[in-house]
Every structure is written in C-alpha cells, then in structure tokens.
GROMACS .gro file of C-alpha atoms in nm:
model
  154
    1UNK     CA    1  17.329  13.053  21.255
    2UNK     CA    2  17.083  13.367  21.207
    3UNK     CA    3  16.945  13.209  20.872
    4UNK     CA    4  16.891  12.814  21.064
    5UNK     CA    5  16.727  12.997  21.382
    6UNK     CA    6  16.502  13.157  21.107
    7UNK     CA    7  16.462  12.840  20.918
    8UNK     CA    8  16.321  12.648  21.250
    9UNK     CA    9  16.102  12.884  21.280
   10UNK     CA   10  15.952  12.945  20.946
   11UNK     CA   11  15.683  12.663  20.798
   12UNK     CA   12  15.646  12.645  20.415
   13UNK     CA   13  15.280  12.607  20.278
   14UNK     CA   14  15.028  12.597  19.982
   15UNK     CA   15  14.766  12.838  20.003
   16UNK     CA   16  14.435  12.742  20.013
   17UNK     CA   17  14.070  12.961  19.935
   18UNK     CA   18  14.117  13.131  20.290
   19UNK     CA   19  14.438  13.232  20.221
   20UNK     CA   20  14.352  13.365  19.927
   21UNK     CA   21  14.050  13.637  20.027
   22UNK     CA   22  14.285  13.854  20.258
   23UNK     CA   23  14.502  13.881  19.894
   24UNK     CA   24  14.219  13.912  19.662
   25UNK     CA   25  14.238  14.271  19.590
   26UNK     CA   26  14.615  14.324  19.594
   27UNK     CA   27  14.828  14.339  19.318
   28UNK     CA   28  14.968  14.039  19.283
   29UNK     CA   29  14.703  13.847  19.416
   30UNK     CA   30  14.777  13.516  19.542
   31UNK     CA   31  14.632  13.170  19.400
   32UNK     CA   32  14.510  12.889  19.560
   33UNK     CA   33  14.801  12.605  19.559
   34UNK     CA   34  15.050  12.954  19.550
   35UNK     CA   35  15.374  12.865  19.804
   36UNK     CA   36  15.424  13.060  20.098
   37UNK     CA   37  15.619  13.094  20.390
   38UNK     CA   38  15.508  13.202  20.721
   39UNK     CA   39  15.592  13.251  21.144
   40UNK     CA   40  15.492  12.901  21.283
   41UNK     CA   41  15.405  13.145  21.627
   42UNK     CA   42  15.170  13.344  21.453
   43UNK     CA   43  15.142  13.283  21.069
   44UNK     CA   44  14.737  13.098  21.092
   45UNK     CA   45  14.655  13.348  21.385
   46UNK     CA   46  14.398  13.602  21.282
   47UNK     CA   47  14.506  13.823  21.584
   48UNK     CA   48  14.936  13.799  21.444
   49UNK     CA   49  15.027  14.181  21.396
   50UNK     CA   50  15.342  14.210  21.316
   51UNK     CA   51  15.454  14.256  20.971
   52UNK     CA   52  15.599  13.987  20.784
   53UNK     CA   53  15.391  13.715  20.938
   54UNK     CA   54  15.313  13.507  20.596
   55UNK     CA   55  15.506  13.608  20.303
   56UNK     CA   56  15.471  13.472  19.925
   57UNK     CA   57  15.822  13.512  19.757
   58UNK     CA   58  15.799  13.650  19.403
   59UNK     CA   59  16.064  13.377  19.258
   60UNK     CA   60  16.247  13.123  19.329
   61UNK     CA   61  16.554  13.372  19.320
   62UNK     CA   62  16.345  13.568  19.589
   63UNK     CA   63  16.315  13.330  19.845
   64UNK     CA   64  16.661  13.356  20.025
   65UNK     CA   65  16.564  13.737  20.043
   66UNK     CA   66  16.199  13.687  20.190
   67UNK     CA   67  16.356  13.440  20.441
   68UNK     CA   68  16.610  13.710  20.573
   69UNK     CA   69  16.377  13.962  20.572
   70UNK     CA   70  16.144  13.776  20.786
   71UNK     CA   71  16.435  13.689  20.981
   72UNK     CA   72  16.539  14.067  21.023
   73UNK     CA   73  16.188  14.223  21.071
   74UNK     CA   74  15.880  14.041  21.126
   75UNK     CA   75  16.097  13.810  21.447
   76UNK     CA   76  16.169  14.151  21.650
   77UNK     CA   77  15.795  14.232  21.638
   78UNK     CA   78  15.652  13.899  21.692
   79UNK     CA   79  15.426  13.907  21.995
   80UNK     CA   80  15.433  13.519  21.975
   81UNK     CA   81  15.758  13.389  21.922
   82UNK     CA   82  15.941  13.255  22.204
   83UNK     CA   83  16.201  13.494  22.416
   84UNK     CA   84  16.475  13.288  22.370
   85UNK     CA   85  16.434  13.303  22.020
   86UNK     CA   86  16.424  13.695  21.989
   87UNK     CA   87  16.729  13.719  22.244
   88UNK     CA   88  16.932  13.493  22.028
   89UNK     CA   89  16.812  13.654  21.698
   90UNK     CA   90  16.960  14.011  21.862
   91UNK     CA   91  17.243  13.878  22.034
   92UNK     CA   92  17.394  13.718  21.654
   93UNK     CA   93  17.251  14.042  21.491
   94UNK     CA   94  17.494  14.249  21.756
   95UNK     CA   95  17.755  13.995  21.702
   96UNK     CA   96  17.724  13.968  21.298
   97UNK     CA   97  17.741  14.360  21.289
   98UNK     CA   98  18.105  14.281  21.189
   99UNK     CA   99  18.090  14.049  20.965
  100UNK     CA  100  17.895  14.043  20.640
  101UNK     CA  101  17.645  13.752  20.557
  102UNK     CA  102  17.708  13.504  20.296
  103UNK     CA  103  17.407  13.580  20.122
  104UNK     CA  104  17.526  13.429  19.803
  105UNK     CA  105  17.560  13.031  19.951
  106UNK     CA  106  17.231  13.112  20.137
  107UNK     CA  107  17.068  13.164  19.799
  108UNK     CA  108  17.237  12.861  19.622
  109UNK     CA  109  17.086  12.723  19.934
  110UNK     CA  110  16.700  12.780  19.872
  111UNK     CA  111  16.790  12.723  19.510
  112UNK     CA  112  16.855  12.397  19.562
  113UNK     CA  113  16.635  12.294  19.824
  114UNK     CA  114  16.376  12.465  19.522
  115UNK     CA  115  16.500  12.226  19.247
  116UNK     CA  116  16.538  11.905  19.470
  117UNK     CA  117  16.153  11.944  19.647
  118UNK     CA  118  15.973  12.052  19.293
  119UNK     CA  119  15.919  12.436  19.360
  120UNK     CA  120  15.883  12.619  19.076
  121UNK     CA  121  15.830  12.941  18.959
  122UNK     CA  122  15.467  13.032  18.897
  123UNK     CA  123  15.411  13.169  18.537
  124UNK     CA  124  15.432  13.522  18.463
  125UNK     CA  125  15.742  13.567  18.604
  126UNK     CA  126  15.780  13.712  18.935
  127UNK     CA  127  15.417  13.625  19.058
  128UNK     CA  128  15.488  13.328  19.321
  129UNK     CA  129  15.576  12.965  19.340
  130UNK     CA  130  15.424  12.707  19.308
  131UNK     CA  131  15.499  12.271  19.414
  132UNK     CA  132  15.546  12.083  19.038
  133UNK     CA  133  15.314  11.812  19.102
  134UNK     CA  134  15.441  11.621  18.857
  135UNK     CA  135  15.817  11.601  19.036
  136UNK     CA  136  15.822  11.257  19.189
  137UNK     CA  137  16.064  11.436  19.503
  138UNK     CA  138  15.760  11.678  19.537
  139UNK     CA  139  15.737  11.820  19.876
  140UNK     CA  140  15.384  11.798  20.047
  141UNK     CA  141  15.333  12.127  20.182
  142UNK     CA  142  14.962  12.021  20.292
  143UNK     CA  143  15.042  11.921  20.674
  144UNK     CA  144  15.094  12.201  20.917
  145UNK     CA  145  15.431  12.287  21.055
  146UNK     CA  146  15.628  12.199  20.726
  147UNK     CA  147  15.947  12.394  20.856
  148UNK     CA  148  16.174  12.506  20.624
  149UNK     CA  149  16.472  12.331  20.793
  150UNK     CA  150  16.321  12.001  20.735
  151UNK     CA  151  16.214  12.044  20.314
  152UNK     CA  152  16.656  12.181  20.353
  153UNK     CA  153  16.716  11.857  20.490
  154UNK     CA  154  16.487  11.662  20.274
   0.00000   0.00000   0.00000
C-alpha cells in the first residue's frame, strides 16, 4: 500500500532545457528528453526543499529503488504534501516494521510498466532513461501530472 500511496503521488516526466541548467554541472548531467520522476506537491516549485523532490533513476533496474526512496525520505520532509498523506505514509511504515517489503514484485513491477510504455535505458549505461519514440505504446510524458499510477495502469 506504501509503494501505491507513493505512486499517486509521484508524476513521471521528460526533462526539458530548464530542467536541465540546475544539472548542468553535476556528474551525470541530465539531458533534455532524460525521464524523471518527481513530488507532484512540490517537484516544479522553485521554493520545494526537501530532498528527493525530482529524481532521475540511473536504469531501468533503478527505478523501483528511486521510487521507494522517495517514498521513504523526500515524503517525511515535504512541506507540501498533504497531512493525510504523511500520516498514512508513517502509520504503514510503523505497521510494515514487521514485515519485509516485496521489493522483488515491486521491481518486476516498474520493469514492466518500463517495457509496455517504451522507457528505455539511456546509452552509457547507468546515465538515465529515456521514452523510445519509436514504440507505438509510447507514453507521453509531456502533460503535467503524468502519475506514475496511471503509466502502471496504462
């Protein structure tokens, strides 16, 4: 339930020039077109500081991990994200404590929802993802608010 709380409130999205100049200098710098994931409270807010607020996974392997670890830090920090939302975040967290996540069928997950939308891995490895245009199931990650729960249910 932790991971599809996290999911409504995460938005997938291609990165355009602006996106870009914060990431210019850093290794790894992103690329315009690059996919990303970010907090639809505070992701396009130039005032969002808590950590975590736009991530760019590494891999397609990587993006169960950059979900969770949104889900796990950047939510409890989040100045902008609904109460409700950070209660039930800590109330499963206390809960979970027992039980171990199924991080392995959450990673088939994104791997699939990856092969069936057309996002690929950008080329070296490790260095982002990116929508394969030419995939006639493309996902169009141009809107706003493209949440991850609706490309899982695509």
């Amino acid at each position: 339930e932790k991971d599809l709380i996290a999911c409504q409130n995460i938005e997938m999205f291609k990165a355009t020039e602006d996106d870009t100049v914060d990431r210019a200098t850093e290794a790894g710098a992103v690329i315009i077109g690059q996919v990303g994931i970010r907090c639809i409270h505070c992701g396009v807010s130039p005032f969002a500081r808590a950590q975590f607020s736009t991530v760019y996974p590494g891999s397609v392997g990587s993006l169960a991990a950059s979900l969770r670890h949104m889900k796990d830090t950047h939510f409890r920090a989040c100045e902008r994200t609904p109460i409700e939302i950070m209660q039930r975040l800590a109330h499963l967290s206390h809960t979970d404590m027992m039980h171990k996540e199924d991080n392995t069928c959450f990673k088939n997950a994104c791997f699939d929802l990856c092969n069936r939308v057309g996002i690929i891995n950008r080329y070296p490895p490790r260095s982002g993802l990116l929508v394969n245009e030419g995939n006639p199931n493309s996902v169009c990650l141009n809107k706003r608010q493209t949440h991850v729960k609706d490309v899982l249910i695509h």
